[in-house]
Amino acid sequence: MNSIISTPQPFPHNFYPTRLSPNRTMSFPSNIASTRKRKADDDELRSDDRMSASPSTSPAIPSQSLPLQRAIKRARSGPAGRPLALPRLLETLDAESLRGVLRTICEHHPSIGTEVVNAAPRPSVTSALEVLKSYETALQASFPFGGNSTSDYSYNRVRQPLVALLDALNDFTPHFLPPNEPQATQALSFLDGATEIIHRLPNWDSFQNSLHKQNAYEEISKAWALVLREAAKRAGGMQLQYGGWDQKLAKHNQQAQGRMQEAVSEMNSILGWMGGDRQLQQGGSRGHDISSVRQELLSGTFGAGLPVRVGPW
């Protein structure tokens, strides 16, 4: 029995201990600490290098994107003032201001003035007379209220606008004279309106002050005579004979108290050479004037009341 039941054996590790005590020395802790310190410093340097190099080497973030976004944001920060463009500026100017600006530019740059003269449309009779009437309106508005409107005091008050009107008349009249104006009808129409303006000029008490109006009559009469001579050279002066200009000129001379006799004499010489006086005398018994001859020609009744000559001519 004793041989069958054996005594339990102890575990092997209880007899053979494998754990050994470390060999403790004073130099190990300092060496390990210095090694760990150097390793930590190297890791920090490597991490700094990677961080400094990452923005330039990373393809996901461009180097100029951030400043560009900031610049765009600054441009859209708010509205900024700026002057008007030239087309909008011209829209704000009235006619008088625009003429003043254009006049100043032409004075400083004569070449631009030449281009403006060549590019501007030709002034019409209506536009020229409207300008003269504006000067006449300024003259009438300058008269003092009450008192004698023909006295020296009134003349001194209106002298400046009066001279301005006469200067404008002297500047516009040569524009409608031949050879600059080839059409006699346009020239005579302007002279007719300009003469009406001269009729409305004030008659002053002083003879010296009245010289303005007398000189204006003299100049306009010479202009009439020049246009009549040139018109007589074209188409035999038919438009003078049948346009009624002889009657208009006679009426102007009557209002001017005979100061336009030079123009009337030129008209009489032209109509006398054309036989206008003879036709006027023959048609006087019928109560017609020269201007009715054209109407009779168109209606076919011309010469109905005249005797018919029979026989050899």
GROMACS .gro file of C-alpha atoms in nm:
model
  313
    1MET     CA    1   0.000   0.000   0.000
    2ASN     CA    2   0.271   0.232   0.086
    3SER     CA    3   0.434   0.177  -0.243
    4ILE     CA    4   0.123   0.256  -0.432
    5ILE     CA    5   0.054   0.580  -0.262
    6SER     CA    6   0.344   0.805  -0.327
    7THR     CA    7   0.428   1.123  -0.162
    8PRO     CA    8   0.333   1.433  -0.370
    9GLN     CA    9   0.629   1.610  -0.518
   10PRO     CA   10   0.666   1.983  -0.482
   11PHE     CA   11   0.643   2.218  -0.788
   12PRO     CA   12   0.973   2.271  -0.966
   13HIS     CA   13   0.973   2.646  -0.936
   14ASN     CA   14   0.980   2.634  -0.566
   15PHE     CA   15   1.320   2.464  -0.581
   16TYR     CA   16   1.473   2.654  -0.869
   17PRO     CA   17   1.404   3.027  -0.843
   18THR     CA   18   1.447   3.196  -1.183
   19ARG     CA   19   1.410   3.560  -1.069
   20LEU     CA   20   1.743   3.724  -1.019
   21SER     CA   21   1.803   4.045  -0.832
   22PRO     CA   22   1.930   4.328  -1.052
   23ASN     CA   23   2.281   4.445  -1.020
   24ARG     CA   24   2.237   4.783  -0.874
   25THR     CA   25   2.498   5.038  -0.973
   26MET     CA   26   2.503   5.424  -0.930
   27SER     CA   27   2.577   5.503  -1.298
   28PHE     CA   28   2.261   5.354  -1.459
   29PRO     CA   29   1.999   5.611  -1.361
   30SER     CA   30   2.200   5.912  -1.484
   31ASN     CA   31   2.285   5.751  -1.816
   32ILE     CA   32   1.926   5.647  -1.876
   33ALA     CA   33   1.796   5.998  -1.794
   34SER     CA   34   2.043   6.167  -2.027
   35THR     CA   35   1.959   5.924  -2.303
   36ARG     CA   36   1.588   5.983  -2.260
   37LYS     CA   37   1.645   6.362  -2.257
   38ARG     CA   38   1.842   6.354  -2.580
   39LYS     CA   39   1.576   6.138  -2.740
   40ALA     CA   40   1.303   6.378  -2.637
   41ASP     CA   41   1.501   6.674  -2.777
   42ASP     CA   42   1.550   6.494  -3.107
   43ASP     CA   43   1.180   6.417  -3.128
   44GLU     CA   44   1.093   6.780  -3.071
   45LEU     CA   45   1.334   6.896  -3.344
   46ARG     CA   46   1.194   6.644  -3.589
   47SER     CA   47   0.839   6.750  -3.513
   48ASP     CA   48   0.935   7.119  -3.558
   49ASP     CA   49   1.092   7.042  -3.894
   50ARG     CA   50   0.786   6.856  -4.009
   51MET     CA   51   0.556   7.138  -3.900
   52SER     CA   52   0.764   7.409  -4.069
   53ALA     CA   53   0.793   7.212  -4.391
   54SER     CA   54   0.431   7.099  -4.407
   55PRO     CA   55   0.269   7.422  -4.548
   56SER     CA   56   0.512   7.444  -4.842
   57THR     CA   57   0.514   7.074  -4.929
   58SER     CA   58   0.143   7.005  -4.880
   59PRO     CA   59  -0.048   7.018  -5.214
   60ALA     CA   60  -0.386   7.066  -5.047
   61ILE     CA   61  -0.325   7.424  -4.923
   62PRO     CA   62  -0.189   7.676  -5.181
   63SER     CA   63   0.052   7.933  -5.051
   64GLN     CA   64  -0.130   8.238  -5.206
   65SER     CA   65  -0.491   8.141  -5.130
   66LEU     CA   66  -0.508   8.300  -4.790
   67PRO     CA   67  -0.380   8.651  -4.886
   68LEU     CA   68  -0.605   8.653  -5.199
   69GLN     CA   69  -0.913   8.580  -4.993
   70ARG     CA   70  -0.820   8.857  -4.756
   71ALA     CA   71  -0.775   9.101  -5.049
   72ILE     CA   72  -1.117   9.013  -5.191
   73LYS     CA   73  -1.278   9.065  -4.856
   74ARG     CA   74  -1.116   9.406  -4.821
   75ALA     CA   75  -1.244   9.513  -5.168
   76ARG     CA   76  -1.601   9.421  -5.075
   77SER     CA   77  -1.592   9.588  -4.741
   78GLY     CA   78  -1.824   9.877  -4.853
   79PRO     CA   79  -1.910  10.142  -5.125
   80ALA     CA   80  -1.647  10.398  -5.224
   81GLY     CA   81  -1.700  10.743  -5.376
   82ARG     CA   82  -1.593  10.816  -5.733
   83PRO     CA   83  -1.660  11.097  -5.985
   84LEU     CA   84  -1.924  11.071  -6.258
   85ALA     CA   85  -1.831  10.935  -6.598
   86LEU     CA   86  -1.829  11.182  -6.889
   87PRO     CA   87  -2.163  11.073  -7.045
   88ARG     CA   88  -2.344  11.106  -6.710
   89LEU     CA   89  -2.176  11.440  -6.640
   90LEU     CA   90  -2.291  11.582  -6.973
   91GLU     CA   91  -2.648  11.476  -6.896
   92THR     CA   92  -2.652  11.705  -6.591
   93LEU     CA   93  -2.547  12.019  -6.785
   94ASP     CA   94  -2.802  12.255  -6.931
   95ALA     CA   95  -2.753  12.425  -7.267
   96GLU     CA   96  -2.590  12.737  -7.124
   97SER     CA   97  -2.345  12.542  -6.905
   98LEU     CA   98  -2.256  12.310  -7.191
   99ARG     CA   99  -2.186  12.605  -7.421
  100GLY     CA  100  -1.965  12.759  -7.154
  101VAL     CA  101  -1.763  12.441  -7.110
  102LEU     CA  102  -1.727  12.396  -7.485
  103ARG     CA  103  -1.626  12.759  -7.531
  104THR     CA  104  -1.357  12.730  -7.264
  105ILE     CA  105  -1.215  12.412  -7.420
  106CYS     CA  106  -1.206  12.570  -7.766
  107GLU     CA  107  -1.027  12.877  -7.631
  108HIS     CA  108  -0.755  12.664  -7.471
  109HIS     CA  109  -0.730  12.427  -7.770
  110PRO     CA  110  -0.785  12.609  -8.104
  111SER     CA  111  -0.756  12.283  -8.298
  112ILE     CA  112  -1.061  12.148  -8.116
  113GLY     CA  113  -1.248  12.467  -8.204
  114THR     CA  114  -1.178  12.404  -8.573
  115GLU     CA  115  -1.315  12.051  -8.544
  116VAL     CA  116  -1.629  12.181  -8.372
  117VAL     CA  117  -1.688  12.433  -8.652
  118ASN     CA  118  -1.650  12.162  -8.915
  119ALA     CA  119  -1.866  11.908  -8.731
  120ALA     CA  120  -2.146  12.140  -8.614
  121PRO     CA  121  -2.460  12.157  -8.830
  122ARG     CA  122  -2.519  12.470  -9.033
  123PRO     CA  123  -2.730  12.728  -8.845
  124SER     CA  124  -3.075  12.771  -8.990
  125VAL     CA  125  -3.264  13.097  -9.033
  126THR     CA  126  -3.503  13.003  -8.754
  127SER     CA  127  -3.228  12.919  -8.503
  128ALA     CA  128  -3.036  13.238  -8.580
  129LEU     CA  129  -3.344  13.456  -8.540
  130GLU     CA  130  -3.428  13.281  -8.213
  131VAL     CA  131  -3.086  13.374  -8.076
  132LEU     CA  132  -3.134  13.736  -8.181
  133LYS     CA  133  -3.477  13.741  -8.018
  134SER     CA  134  -3.327  13.614  -7.693
  135TYR     CA  135  -3.090  13.912  -7.695
  136GLU     CA  136  -3.386  14.139  -7.768
  137THR     CA  137  -3.575  13.993  -7.473
  138ALA     CA  138  -3.278  14.061  -7.246
  139LEU     CA  139  -3.272  14.420  -7.376
  140GLN     CA  140  -3.640  14.477  -7.301
  141ALA     CA  141  -3.601  14.330  -6.952
  142SER     CA  142  -3.321  14.576  -6.871
  143PHE     CA  143  -3.535  14.890  -6.899
  144PRO     CA  144  -3.609  15.059  -6.564
  145PHE     CA  145  -3.965  15.062  -6.435
  146GLY     CA  146  -4.142  15.394  -6.485
  147GLY     CA  147  -3.995  15.716  -6.609
  148ASN     CA  148  -3.893  15.807  -6.961
  149SER     CA  149  -3.780  15.500  -7.156
  150THR     CA  150  -3.597  15.712  -7.418
  151SER     CA  151  -3.391  15.923  -7.176
  152ASP     CA  152  -3.017  15.911  -7.123
  153TYR     CA  153  -3.072  15.738  -6.789
  154SER     CA  154  -3.260  15.453  -6.958
  155TYR     CA  155  -2.994  15.432  -7.227
  156ASN     CA  156  -2.721  15.389  -6.967
  157ARG     CA  157  -2.922  15.114  -6.799
  158VAL     CA  158  -2.971  14.914  -7.119
  159ARG     CA  159  -2.650  15.001  -7.304
  160GLN     CA  160  -2.478  14.669  -7.233
  161PRO     CA  161  -2.759  14.439  -7.360
  162LEU     CA  162  -2.815  14.680  -7.651
  163VAL     CA  163  -2.454  14.648  -7.764
  164ALA     CA  164  -2.473  14.271  -7.716
  165LEU     CA  165  -2.775  14.255  -7.949
  166LEU     CA  166  -2.608  14.468  -8.214
  167ASP     CA  167  -2.288  14.261  -8.195
  168ALA     CA  168  -2.487  13.941  -8.242
  169LEU     CA  169  -2.667  14.095  -8.538
  170ASN     CA  170  -2.336  14.196  -8.697
  171ASP     CA  171  -2.202  13.842  -8.649
  172PHE     CA  172  -2.503  13.653  -8.783
  173THR     CA  173  -2.572  13.871  -9.088
  174PRO     CA  174  -2.253  13.785  -9.288
  175HIS     CA  175  -2.329  13.416  -9.240
  176PHE     CA  176  -2.643  13.452  -9.454
  177LEU     CA  177  -2.484  13.662  -9.727
  178PRO     CA  178  -2.335  13.534 -10.052
  179PRO     CA  179  -2.111  13.358 -10.125
  180ASN     CA  180  -2.146  13.186  -9.786
  181GLU     CA  181  -2.522  13.149  -9.840
  182PRO     CA  182  -2.593  13.045 -10.201
  183GLN     CA  183  -2.974  13.038 -10.167
  184ALA     CA  184  -3.130  13.381 -10.208
  185THR     CA  185  -3.453  13.275 -10.039
  186GLN     CA  186  -3.271  13.181  -9.717
  187ALA     CA  187  -3.071  13.504  -9.719
  188LEU     CA  188  -3.378  13.721  -9.780
  189SER     CA  189  -3.574  13.541  -9.510
  190PHE     CA  190  -3.303  13.614  -9.254
  191LEU     CA  191  -3.274  13.977  -9.360
  192ASP     CA  192  -3.650  14.015  -9.333
  193GLY     CA  193  -3.649  13.891  -8.970
  194ALA     CA  194  -3.336  14.088  -8.878
  195THR     CA  195  -3.488  14.409  -9.016
  196GLU     CA  196  -3.796  14.356  -8.801
  197ILE     CA  197  -3.571  14.341  -8.493
  198ILE     CA  198  -3.403  14.667  -8.594
  199HIS     CA  199  -3.744  14.833  -8.627
  200ARG     CA  200  -3.814  14.744  -8.262
  201LEU     CA  201  -3.498  14.907  -8.131
  202PRO     CA  202  -3.570  15.207  -7.907
  203ASN     CA  203  -3.559  15.561  -8.044
  204TRP     CA  204  -3.354  15.770  -7.801
  205ASP     CA  205  -3.390  16.137  -7.728
  206SER     CA  206  -3.021  16.197  -7.777
  207PHE     CA  207  -2.885  16.200  -8.132
  208GLN     CA  208  -2.564  16.033  -8.018
  209ASN     CA  209  -2.753  15.745  -7.864
  210SER     CA  210  -2.964  15.703  -8.178
  211LEU     CA  211  -2.659  15.636  -8.393
  212HIS     CA  212  -2.679  15.265  -8.304
  213LYS     CA  213  -3.009  15.225  -8.482
  214GLN     CA  214  -2.913  15.442  -8.779
  215ASN     CA  215  -2.594  15.241  -8.834
  216ALA     CA  216  -2.792  14.917  -8.809
  217TYR     CA  217  -3.027  15.039  -9.083
  218GLU     CA  218  -2.733  15.132  -9.303
  219GLU     CA  219  -2.566  14.792  -9.264
  220ILE     CA  220  -2.883  14.593  -9.321
  221SER     CA  221  -2.966  14.800  -9.631
  222LYS     CA  222  -2.625  14.713  -9.781
  223ALA     CA  223  -2.688  14.347  -9.703
  224TRP     CA  224  -3.023  14.360  -9.884
  225ALA     CA  225  -2.862  14.519 -10.189
  226LEU     CA  226  -2.590  14.251 -10.202
  227VAL     CA  227  -2.839  13.964 -10.187
  228LEU     CA  228  -3.060  14.126 -10.452
  229ARG     CA  229  -2.770  14.165 -10.695
  230GLU     CA  230  -2.667  13.802 -10.654
  231ALA     CA  231  -3.027  13.682 -10.685
  232ALA     CA  232  -3.070  13.871 -11.013
  233LYS     CA  233  -2.784  13.667 -11.161
  234ARG     CA  234  -2.965  13.335 -11.102
  235ALA     CA  235  -3.268  13.238 -11.308
  236GLY     CA  236  -3.313  13.597 -11.420
  237GLY     CA  237  -3.425  13.702 -11.071
  238MET     CA  238  -3.765  13.537 -11.110
  239GLN     CA  239  -3.792  13.468 -10.737
  240LEU     CA  240  -3.756  13.840 -10.667
  241GLN     CA  241  -4.034  13.930 -10.911
  242TYR     CA  242  -4.285  13.667 -10.799
  243GLY     CA  243  -4.184  13.624 -10.433
  244GLY     CA  244  -4.325  13.955 -10.315
  245TRP     CA  245  -3.986  14.072 -10.186
  246ASP     CA  246  -4.024  14.412 -10.351
  247GLN     CA  247  -4.332  14.486 -10.141
  248LYS     CA  248  -4.166  14.363  -9.821
  249LEU     CA  249  -3.864  14.578  -9.887
  250ALA     CA  250  -4.079  14.883  -9.960
  251LYS     CA  251  -4.260  14.831  -9.630
  252HIS     CA  252  -3.929  14.805  -9.442
  253ASN     CA  253  -3.806  15.126  -9.601
  254GLN     CA  254  -4.123  15.303  -9.498
  255GLN     CA  255  -4.084  15.190  -9.135
  256ALA     CA  256  -3.717  15.293  -9.145
  257GLN     CA  257  -3.818  15.640  -9.267
  258GLY     CA  258  -3.623  15.608  -9.592
  259ARG     CA  259  -3.300  15.478  -9.436
  260MET     CA  260  -3.305  15.167  -9.660
  261GLN     CA  261  -3.327  15.352  -9.987
  262GLU     CA  262  -3.011  15.185 -10.119
  263ALA     CA  263  -3.180  14.844 -10.112
  264VAL     CA  264  -3.501  14.983 -10.263
  265SER     CA  265  -3.307  15.141 -10.550
  266GLU     CA  266  -3.134  14.808 -10.621
  267MET     CA  267  -3.470  14.630 -10.628
  268ASN     CA  268  -3.619  14.889 -10.864
  269SER     CA  269  -3.326  14.858 -11.102
  270ILE     CA  270  -3.361  14.479 -11.115
  271LEU     CA  271  -3.736  14.483 -11.167
  272GLY     CA  272  -3.707  14.763 -11.426
  273TRP     CA  273  -3.454  14.562 -11.625
  274MET     CA  274  -3.688  14.259 -11.611
  275GLY     CA  275  -3.992  14.465 -11.712
  276GLY     CA  276  -4.159  14.429 -11.379
  277ASP     CA  277  -4.267  14.792 -11.362
  278ARG     CA  278  -4.439  14.768 -11.701
  279GLN     CA  279  -4.625  14.453 -11.607
  280LEU     CA  280  -4.729  14.607 -11.279
  281GLN     CA  281  -4.872  14.910 -11.455
  282GLN     CA  282  -5.062  14.699 -11.707
  283GLY     CA  283  -5.210  14.480 -11.439
  284GLY     CA  284  -5.297  14.772 -11.216
  285SER     CA  285  -5.637  14.821 -11.377
  286ARG     CA  286  -5.725  14.463 -11.285
  287GLY     CA  287  -5.629  14.509 -10.921
  288HIS     CA  288  -5.351  14.246 -10.931
  289ASP     CA  289  -4.989  14.268 -10.822
  290ILE     CA  290  -4.679  14.093 -10.949
  291SER     CA  291  -4.722  13.801 -10.711
  292SER     CA  292  -5.056  13.712 -10.877
  293VAL     CA  293  -4.893  13.647 -11.216
  294ARG     CA  294  -4.775  13.303 -11.106
  295GLN     CA  295  -5.121  13.208 -10.988
  296GLU     CA  296  -5.269  13.314 -11.324
  297LEU     CA  297  -5.010  13.108 -11.509
  298LEU     CA  298  -5.094  12.799 -11.305
  299SER     CA  299  -5.471  12.846 -11.347
  300GLY     CA  300  -5.450  12.926 -11.719
  301THR     CA  301  -5.615  13.269 -11.693
  302PHE     CA  302  -5.306  13.481 -11.751
  303GLY     CA  303  -5.363  13.753 -12.011
  304ALA     CA  304  -5.740  13.712 -12.019
  305GLY     CA  305  -5.802  14.084 -11.981
  306LEU     CA  306  -5.520  14.202 -12.207
  307PRO     CA  307  -5.578  14.302 -12.571
  308VAL     CA  308  -5.458  14.053 -12.829
  309ARG     CA  309  -5.238  14.197 -13.103
  310VAL     CA  310  -5.319  14.081 -13.455
  311GLY     CA  311  -5.096  14.115 -13.755
  312PRO     CA  312  -4.726  14.106 -13.822
  313TRP     CA  313  -4.510  14.142 -13.509
   0.00000   0.00000   0.00000
